[in-house]
mmCIF file of C-alpha atoms and ligand atoms in Angstrom:
data_model
loop_
_atom_site.group_PDB
_atom_site.id
_atom_site.type_symbol
_atom_site.label_atom_id
_atom_site.label_comp_id
_atom_site.label_asym_id
_atom_site.label_seq_id
_atom_site.Cartn_x
_atom_site.Cartn_y
_atom_site.Cartn_z
ATOM 1 C CA UNK A 1 89.016 105.471 76.794
ATOM 2 C CA UNK A 2 90.261 107.611 74.120
ATOM 3 C CA UNK A 3 88.990 106.297 70.657
ATOM 4 C CA UNK A 4 91.581 104.604 68.449
ATOM 5 C CA UNK A 5 92.359 107.045 65.716
ATOM 6 C CA UNK A 6 93.685 106.513 62.190
ATOM 7 C CA UNK A 7 97.166 107.787 61.638
ATOM 8 C CA UNK A 8 97.269 109.371 58.325
ATOM 9 C CA UNK A 9 100.282 110.169 56.100
ATOM 10 C CA UNK A 10 101.820 106.896 56.223
ATOM 11 C CA UNK A 11 101.674 106.526 52.510
ATOM 12 C CA UNK A 12 98.871 106.278 49.679
ATOM 13 C CA UNK A 13 95.982 104.239 50.642
ATOM 14 C CA UNK A 14 97.533 103.112 54.105
ATOM 15 C CA UNK A 15 96.683 104.020 57.548
ATOM 16 C CA UNK A 16 98.068 102.436 60.672
ATOM 17 C CA UNK A 17 96.189 102.318 63.789
ATOM 18 C CA UNK A 18 97.734 104.143 66.608
ATOM 19 C CA UNK A 19 98.515 102.198 69.791
ATOM 20 C CA UNK A 20 96.355 102.513 72.847
ATOM 21 C CA UNK A 21 98.478 101.738 75.979
ATOM 22 C CA UNK A 22 98.008 101.766 79.549
ATOM 23 C CA UNK A 23 100.970 101.034 81.649
ATOM 24 C CA UNK A 24 99.883 102.558 84.956
ATOM 25 C CA UNK A 25 96.747 100.923 86.617
ATOM 26 C CA UNK A 26 95.457 99.669 90.098
ATOM 27 C CA UNK A 27 93.237 96.857 91.177
ATOM 28 C CA UNK A 28 91.697 95.708 94.401
ATOM 29 C CA UNK A 29 95.128 93.872 94.960
ATOM 30 C CA UNK A 30 96.152 97.269 96.142
ATOM 31 C CA UNK A 31 94.122 100.481 96.314
ATOM 32 C CA UNK A 32 91.877 99.974 93.276
ATOM 33 C CA UNK A 33 88.242 99.282 93.324
ATOM 34 C CA UNK A 34 87.944 96.842 90.593
ATOM 35 C CA UNK A 35 89.290 93.084 90.772
ATOM 36 C CA UNK A 36 92.271 92.219 88.560
ATOM 37 C CA UNK A 37 89.937 89.925 86.611
ATOM 38 C CA UNK A 38 87.189 92.573 85.977
ATOM 39 C CA UNK A 39 89.789 95.166 85.116
ATOM 40 C CA UNK A 40 91.678 93.099 82.500
ATOM 41 C CA UNK A 41 88.354 92.164 80.850
ATOM 42 C CA UNK A 42 87.224 95.776 80.766
ATOM 43 C CA UNK A 43 90.752 96.899 79.342
ATOM 44 C CA UNK A 44 90.299 94.452 76.520
ATOM 45 C CA UNK A 45 86.710 95.448 75.724
ATOM 46 C CA UNK A 46 87.865 98.959 75.535
ATOM 47 C CA UNK A 47 90.256 98.201 72.756
ATOM 48 C CA UNK A 48 93.511 98.911 74.739
ATOM 49 C CA UNK A 49 96.280 96.904 73.181
ATOM 50 C CA UNK A 50 99.190 97.015 75.748
ATOM 51 C CA UNK A 51 98.473 96.930 79.172
ATOM 52 C CA UNK A 52 100.117 96.583 82.686
ATOM 53 C CA UNK A 53 98.543 96.348 86.041
ATOM 54 C CA UNK A 54 100.938 98.115 88.366
ATOM 55 C CA UNK A 55 99.442 97.878 91.860
ATOM 56 C CA UNK A 56 101.613 99.300 94.780
ATOM 57 C CA UNK A 57 104.198 97.031 95.969
ATOM 58 C CA UNK A 58 102.518 93.769 95.015
ATOM 59 C CA UNK A 59 102.042 91.537 91.790
ATOM 60 C CA UNK A 60 99.396 89.354 93.205
ATOM 61 C CA UNK A 61 96.878 90.879 90.842
ATOM 62 C CA UNK A 62 99.171 90.332 87.965
ATOM 63 C CA UNK A 63 99.880 86.643 88.854
ATOM 64 C CA UNK A 64 95.972 86.228 89.181
ATOM 65 C CA UNK A 65 95.248 87.217 85.473
ATOM 66 C CA UNK A 66 98.440 86.478 83.546
ATOM 67 C CA UNK A 67 97.339 83.196 82.263
ATOM 68 C CA UNK A 68 93.783 84.474 81.178
ATOM 69 C CA UNK A 69 94.743 87.182 78.962
ATOM 70 C CA UNK A 70 91.840 88.122 76.561
ATOM 71 C CA UNK A 71 92.690 87.855 72.887
ATOM 72 C CA UNK A 72 94.009 90.848 71.286
ATOM 73 C CA UNK A 73 95.767 92.333 74.444
ATOM 74 C CA UNK A 74 99.363 92.182 75.308
ATOM 75 C CA UNK A 75 99.714 92.004 79.143
ATOM 76 C CA UNK A 76 103.189 93.162 80.583
ATOM 77 C CA UNK A 77 104.213 92.463 83.997
ATOM 78 C CA UNK A 78 103.942 95.531 86.095
ATOM 79 C CA UNK A 79 104.228 96.933 89.452
ATOM 80 C CA UNK A 80 104.559 100.547 91.124
ATOM 81 C CA UNK A 81 107.255 100.423 93.733
ATOM 82 C CA UNK A 82 107.556 102.566 96.706
ATOM 83 C CA UNK A 83 111.012 104.036 97.463
ATOM 84 C CA UNK A 84 112.748 106.968 99.023
ATOM 85 C CA UNK A 85 114.864 109.636 97.764
ATOM 86 C CA UNK A 86 115.978 112.708 99.888
ATOM 87 C CA UNK A 87 113.647 111.284 102.580
ATOM 88 C CA UNK A 88 110.632 111.671 100.154
ATOM 89 C CA UNK A 89 108.333 108.913 98.947
ATOM 90 C CA UNK A 90 108.912 108.361 95.263
ATOM 91 C CA UNK A 91 107.112 105.847 93.083
ATOM 92 C CA UNK A 92 108.891 103.792 90.328
ATOM 93 C CA UNK A 93 106.810 101.769 87.823
ATOM 94 C CA UNK A 94 108.624 98.566 86.789
ATOM 95 C CA UNK A 95 107.440 96.907 83.569
ATOM 96 C CA UNK A 96 108.307 93.734 81.697
ATOM 97 C CA UNK A 97 110.425 92.223 84.608
ATOM 98 C CA UNK A 98 110.554 88.332 85.347
ATOM 99 C CA UNK A 99 108.323 87.919 88.187
ATOM 100 C CA UNK A 100 110.026 84.925 89.362
ATOM 101 C CA UNK A 101 113.432 86.541 89.614
ATOM 102 C CA UNK A 102 114.959 85.764 93.138
ATOM 103 C CA UNK A 103 116.129 89.137 93.809
ATOM 104 C CA UNK A 104 112.784 90.752 92.588
ATOM 105 C CA UNK A 105 110.630 88.498 94.841
ATOM 106 C CA UNK A 106 112.762 89.281 97.782
ATOM 107 C CA UNK A 107 112.481 92.894 97.209
ATOM 108 C CA UNK A 108 108.551 92.610 97.088
ATOM 109 C CA UNK A 109 108.788 90.677 100.358
ATOM 110 C CA UNK A 110 110.729 93.467 102.014
ATOM 111 C CA UNK A 111 108.104 95.995 100.823
ATOM 112 C CA UNK A 112 105.298 93.738 102.343
ATOM 113 C CA UNK A 113 107.114 93.904 105.711
ATOM 114 C CA UNK A 114 107.726 97.753 105.432
ATOM 115 C CA UNK A 115 104.101 98.405 104.563
ATOM 116 C CA UNK A 116 102.994 96.452 107.672
ATOM 117 C CA UNK A 117 105.561 98.320 109.757
ATOM 118 C CA UNK A 118 104.510 101.637 108.309
ATOM 119 C CA UNK A 119 100.798 100.707 108.831
ATOM 120 C CA UNK A 120 101.534 100.050 112.468
ATOM 121 C CA UNK A 121 103.265 103.407 112.767
ATOM 122 C CA UNK A 122 100.378 105.293 111.042
ATOM 123 C CA UNK A 123 97.946 103.679 113.353
ATOM 124 C CA UNK A 124 100.033 104.749 116.393
ATOM 125 C CA UNK A 125 100.050 108.347 115.081
ATOM 126 C CA UNK A 126 96.302 108.297 114.485
ATOM 127 C CA UNK A 127 95.614 106.976 117.970
ATOM 128 C CA UNK A 128 97.683 109.827 119.282
ATOM 129 C CA UNK A 129 95.377 112.252 117.390
ATOM 130 C CA UNK A 130 92.345 110.515 119.054
ATOM 131 C CA UNK A 131 91.662 107.771 116.457
ATOM 132 C CA UNK A 132 92.227 104.373 118.204
ATOM 133 C CA UNK A 133 92.001 101.046 116.402
ATOM 134 C CA UNK A 134 93.089 102.418 112.995
ATOM 135 C CA UNK A 135 95.109 99.283 111.983
ATOM 136 C CA UNK A 136 92.334 96.844 112.552
ATOM 137 C CA UNK A 137 90.085 99.324 110.747
ATOM 138 C CA UNK A 138 92.245 99.736 107.708
ATOM 139 C CA UNK A 139 92.911 95.994 107.618
ATOM 140 C CA UNK A 140 89.179 95.337 107.346
ATOM 141 C CA UNK A 141 88.887 97.773 104.587
ATOM 142 C CA UNK A 142 91.885 96.432 102.636
ATOM 143 C CA UNK A 143 90.405 92.747 102.845
ATOM 144 C CA UNK A 144 93.796 91.195 102.148
ATOM 145 C CA UNK A 145 95.042 93.790 99.762
ATOM 146 C CA UNK A 146 98.365 95.379 100.021
ATOM 147 C CA UNK A 147 97.571 97.977 102.742
ATOM 148 C CA UNK A 148 98.001 101.649 102.071
ATOM 149 C CA UNK A 149 96.894 105.034 103.146
ATOM 150 C CA UNK A 150 93.787 104.984 101.119
ATOM 151 C CA UNK A 151 92.499 101.963 103.235
ATOM 152 C CA UNK A 152 93.136 104.185 106.525
ATOM 153 C CA UNK A 153 91.323 107.306 104.754
ATOM 154 C CA UNK A 154 88.278 105.031 104.074
ATOM 155 C CA UNK A 155 88.305 103.631 107.561
ATOM 156 C CA UNK A 156 88.544 107.356 108.853
ATOM 157 C CA UNK A 157 85.370 108.107 106.802
ATOM 158 C CA UNK A 158 83.531 104.964 108.024
ATOM 159 C CA UNK A 159 84.461 105.751 111.633
ATOM 160 C CA UNK A 160 83.108 109.341 111.225
ATOM 161 C CA UNK A 161 86.362 111.015 112.039
ATOM 162 C CA UNK A 162 86.395 112.775 108.667
ATOM 163 C CA UNK A 163 83.709 113.687 106.157
ATOM 164 C CA UNK A 164 85.794 112.421 103.060
ATOM 165 C CA UNK A 165 88.923 110.534 102.080
ATOM 166 C CA UNK A 166 90.286 113.891 100.547
ATOM 167 C CA UNK A 167 89.875 115.430 104.070
ATOM 168 C CA UNK A 168 91.733 112.463 105.590
ATOM 169 C CA UNK A 169 94.605 113.071 103.292
ATOM 170 C CA UNK A 170 94.507 116.640 103.724
ATOM 171 C CA UNK A 171 94.598 116.567 107.536
ATOM 172 C CA UNK A 172 96.367 113.444 108.559
ATOM 173 C CA UNK A 173 97.665 111.289 105.527
ATOM 174 C CA UNK A 174 99.174 113.525 102.900
ATOM 175 C CA UNK A 175 102.520 114.917 102.201
ATOM 176 C CA UNK A 176 104.138 116.312 105.463
ATOM 177 C CA UNK A 177 101.196 114.949 107.693
ATOM 178 C CA UNK A 178 101.524 112.617 110.604
ATOM 179 C CA UNK A 179 100.627 109.629 108.526
ATOM 180 C CA UNK A 180 103.009 110.394 105.747
ATOM 181 C CA UNK A 181 106.027 108.053 106.647
ATOM 182 C CA UNK A 182 108.488 107.219 103.718
ATOM 183 C CA UNK A 183 111.562 106.406 106.047
ATOM 184 C CA UNK A 184 110.787 102.634 105.727
ATOM 185 C CA UNK A 185 111.060 102.497 101.916
ATOM 186 C CA UNK A 186 114.130 101.141 100.250
ATOM 187 C CA UNK A 187 116.309 103.580 98.396
ATOM 188 C CA UNK A 188 115.619 104.748 94.914
ATOM 189 C CA UNK A 189 118.907 103.125 93.637
ATOM 190 C CA UNK A 190 118.123 99.715 95.203
ATOM 191 C CA UNK A 191 114.523 99.947 93.671
ATOM 192 C CA UNK A 192 115.722 100.807 90.331
ATOM 193 C CA UNK A 193 118.412 97.768 90.481
ATOM 194 C CA UNK A 194 115.751 95.324 91.667
ATOM 195 C CA UNK A 195 113.737 96.044 88.334
ATOM 196 C CA UNK A 196 116.833 95.976 86.033
ATOM 197 C CA UNK A 197 118.271 92.929 87.453
ATOM 198 C CA UNK A 198 114.861 91.254 86.885
ATOM 199 C CA UNK A 199 115.135 92.141 83.047
ATOM 200 C CA UNK A 200 112.529 94.922 83.431
ATOM 201 C CA UNK A 201 112.178 98.553 82.507
ATOM 202 C CA UNK A 202 112.052 101.450 85.238
ATOM 203 C CA UNK A 203 109.814 104.234 84.792
ATOM 204 C CA UNK A 204 109.959 107.391 87.228
ATOM 205 C CA UNK A 205 106.135 107.660 87.993
ATOM 206 C CA UNK A 206 104.256 110.856 87.957
ATOM 207 C CA UNK A 207 107.410 113.246 88.443
ATOM 208 C CA UNK A 208 105.235 116.322 88.942
ATOM 209 C CA UNK A 209 103.190 114.916 91.624
ATOM 210 C CA UNK A 210 106.119 115.276 94.207
ATOM 211 C CA UNK A 211 105.650 119.048 94.181
ATOM 212 C CA UNK A 212 109.265 119.621 94.167
ATOM 213 C CA UNK A 213 111.083 122.749 93.061
ATOM 214 C CA UNK A 214 112.248 122.589 89.452
ATOM 215 C CA UNK A 215 115.805 122.197 90.762
ATOM 216 C CA UNK A 216 115.015 119.392 93.218
ATOM 217 C CA UNK A 217 113.012 117.607 90.382
ATOM 218 C CA UNK A 218 115.942 118.034 87.956
ATOM 219 C CA UNK A 219 118.152 116.211 90.766
ATOM 220 C CA UNK A 220 115.657 113.382 91.118
ATOM 221 C CA UNK A 221 115.565 112.792 87.439
ATOM 222 C CA UNK A 222 119.414 112.906 87.428
ATOM 223 C CA UNK A 223 119.746 110.419 90.377
ATOM 224 C CA UNK A 224 117.115 108.174 88.658
ATOM 225 C CA UNK A 225 119.009 108.069 85.306
ATOM 226 C CA UNK A 226 122.240 107.606 87.175
ATOM 227 C CA UNK A 227 120.668 104.730 89.024
ATOM 228 C CA UNK A 228 119.911 102.963 85.746
ATOM 229 C CA UNK A 229 116.453 104.196 85.182
ATOM 230 C CA UNK A 230 114.913 104.014 81.641
ATOM 231 C CA UNK A 231 111.932 106.451 81.219
ATOM 232 C CA UNK A 232 109.801 109.074 82.754
ATOM 233 C CA UNK A 233 106.034 109.001 82.990
ATOM 234 C CA UNK A 234 105.096 111.325 80.281
ATOM 235 C CA UNK A 235 101.341 111.088 80.679
ATOM 236 C CA UNK A 236 99.808 110.065 84.105
ATOM 237 C CA UNK A 237 95.993 110.345 84.132
ATOM 238 C CA UNK A 238 95.023 113.891 82.926
ATOM 239 C CA UNK A 239 98.064 115.913 82.478
ATOM 240 C CA UNK A 240 97.452 119.705 82.925
ATOM 241 C CA UNK A 241 98.576 122.288 80.301
ATOM 242 C CA UNK A 242 102.460 122.603 80.154
ATOM 243 C CA UNK A 243 103.001 119.313 82.146
ATOM 244 C CA UNK A 244 104.002 117.337 78.939
ATOM 245 C CA UNK A 245 106.299 119.852 77.622
ATOM 246 C CA UNK A 246 108.238 119.941 81.157
ATOM 247 C CA UNK A 247 108.423 116.191 81.201
ATOM 248 C CA UNK A 248 109.862 115.929 77.615
ATOM 249 C CA UNK A 249 112.480 118.474 78.761
ATOM 250 C CA UNK A 250 113.443 116.347 81.695
ATOM 251 C CA UNK A 251 113.506 113.096 79.576
ATOM 252 C CA UNK A 252 115.487 114.621 76.871
ATOM 253 C CA UNK A 253 118.101 116.023 79.252
ATOM 254 C CA UNK A 254 118.960 112.452 80.422
ATOM 255 C CA UNK A 255 118.359 110.472 77.348
ATOM 256 C CA UNK A 256 115.363 108.783 78.948
ATOM 257 C CA UNK A 257 112.428 107.095 77.128
ATOM 258 C CA UNK A 258 108.668 107.668 78.089
ATOM 259 C CA UNK A 259 105.931 105.639 79.453
ATOM 260 C CA UNK A 260 102.065 106.466 79.665
ATOM 261 C CA UNK A 261 99.289 105.540 81.859
ATOM 262 C CA UNK A 262 95.884 106.376 83.342
ATOM 263 C CA UNK A 263 96.924 105.580 86.888
ATOM 264 C CA UNK A 264 93.299 104.410 86.992
ATOM 265 C CA UNK A 265 92.038 103.332 90.536
ATOM 266 C CA UNK A 266 88.209 103.625 90.115
ATOM 267 C CA UNK A 267 85.561 105.476 87.945
ATOM 268 C CA UNK A 268 85.077 108.938 89.039
ATOM 269 C CA UNK A 269 83.282 111.856 87.554
ATOM 270 C CA UNK A 270 86.482 113.703 86.618
ATOM 271 C CA UNK A 271 89.053 111.058 86.639
ATOM 272 C CA UNK A 272 91.029 109.919 83.743
ATOM 273 C CA UNK A 273 89.642 106.995 81.618
ATOM 274 C CA UNK A 274 91.548 103.683 80.893
ATOM 275 C CA UNK A 275 93.987 103.897 78.006
ATOM 276 C CA UNK A 276 96.286 106.483 76.524
ATOM 277 C CA UNK A 277 96.513 107.090 72.700
ATOM 278 C CA UNK A 278 100.249 107.148 71.811
ATOM 279 C CA UNK A 279 99.957 108.981 68.314
ATOM 280 C CA UNK A 280 101.852 112.098 69.398
ATOM 281 C CA UNK A 281 104.701 110.157 70.788
ATOM 282 C CA UNK A 282 107.569 110.043 68.293
ATOM 283 C CA UNK A 283 109.116 106.586 67.400
ATOM 284 C CA UNK A 284 112.030 105.282 69.503
ATOM 285 C CA UNK A 285 110.919 106.889 72.704
ATOM 286 C CA UNK A 286 108.040 104.788 74.123
ATOM 287 C CA UNK A 287 109.157 102.010 76.658
ATOM 288 C CA UNK A 288 106.535 99.635 74.782
ATOM 289 C CA UNK A 289 109.115 99.571 72.025
ATOM 290 C CA UNK A 290 111.656 97.930 74.391
ATOM 291 C CA UNK A 291 109.304 95.304 75.941
HETATM 292 P P1 AMP B 1 100.482 104.644 99.949
HETATM 293 O O1 AMP B 1 100.775 103.691 98.742
HETATM 294 O O2 AMP B 1 99.960 103.803 100.955
HETATM 295 O O3 AMP B 1 101.544 105.573 100.208
HETATM 296 O O4 AMP B 1 99.061 105.514 99.469
HETATM 297 C C1 AMP B 1 99.235 106.347 98.286
HETATM 298 C C2 AMP B 1 98.140 106.342 97.432
HETATM 299 O O5 AMP B 1 97.300 107.371 98.199
HETATM 300 C C3 AMP B 1 98.192 107.008 96.147
HETATM 301 O O6 AMP B 1 98.629 106.067 95.204
HETATM 302 C C4 AMP B 1 96.742 107.480 95.874
HETATM 303 O O7 AMP B 1 96.079 106.328 95.361
HETATM 304 C C5 AMP B 1 96.273 107.741 97.146
HETATM 305 N N1 AMP B 1 96.404 109.316 97.521
HETATM 306 C C6 AMP B 1 97.525 109.939 97.718
HETATM 307 N N2 AMP B 1 97.052 111.177 97.896
HETATM 308 C C7 AMP B 1 95.763 111.305 97.959
HETATM 309 C C8 AMP B 1 94.657 112.360 98.258
HETATM 310 N N3 AMP B 1 95.246 113.554 98.551
HETATM 311 N N4 AMP B 1 93.580 112.050 98.292
HETATM 312 C C9 AMP B 1 93.170 110.717 97.967
HETATM 313 N N5 AMP B 1 94.048 109.754 97.591
HETATM 314 C C10 AMP B 1 95.303 109.949 97.651
HETATM 315 MN MN1 MN B 2 97.331 104.570 94.648
HETATM 316 MN MN1 MN B 3 102.026 106.876 92.488
HETATM 317 MN MN1 MN B 4 99.743 104.657 90.699
#
């Protein structure tokens, strides 16, 4: 993680610790490698102050740890919801919602069913490409987690069809490939409403990862704001030079707040560490001020 820095200039003899936040992480309840229990213990050890576990379309990990939060850590409810907009798969991070809200629980149930339908369709398409047995294979990799494309990718490596998970995405599972099926997801509007109706904050996740044209991306952010969305994800993992300036312009154009997270799934040599230092974010813009 990024070490806590002292923030100077707040008055003589005073310094205020800057907040270290992580509002985008995954555990083994979806496609992360670390159990929710181990992840929350590590996050606390690393001095992160505000944390959300945002597994894909499930809050099972959050429910497992919410009553065992280590001292000094503020745990916020979280999830990364799959939805579709303009026939593309889009991710919306929900934070600080009531996990028992009836409409929200129903929404998660619908996503469970959609994920299973989608997994069956992915398996059919892989079978047509000469890889039979993918559904059972991916399910055995997932071991009860919310099933997703990374579990198919892992199975394809284990079964010897590809050399790496990266290759599985590049050839079969990534954007525009046969295993990329987003039509089963609920709409962006319904998804934002499910979070808002449960009292939560809706964040447009990693806007620059959808590889849209600038015009299309502006239309997405406009649709998200129109639907009642609250914030754009300003920092997701390791931003490239220039990313943050583009995202500030998008947020400003629609009077949206900002959120930050590592999108941590596992330790990798070049991956982002847990925790984001929020020293550079002006007061009044961070979603953590609204939770
Ligand atoms: P799903 O939620 O089933 O649609 O799977 C999406 C997940 O797959 C993302 O959250 C990433 O963790 C992972 N992913 C997406 N693209 C790639 C890629 N090119 N290589 C490896 N993992 C990827
Ligand atoms: Mn993922
Ligand atoms: Mn995502
Ligand atoms: Mn994510």
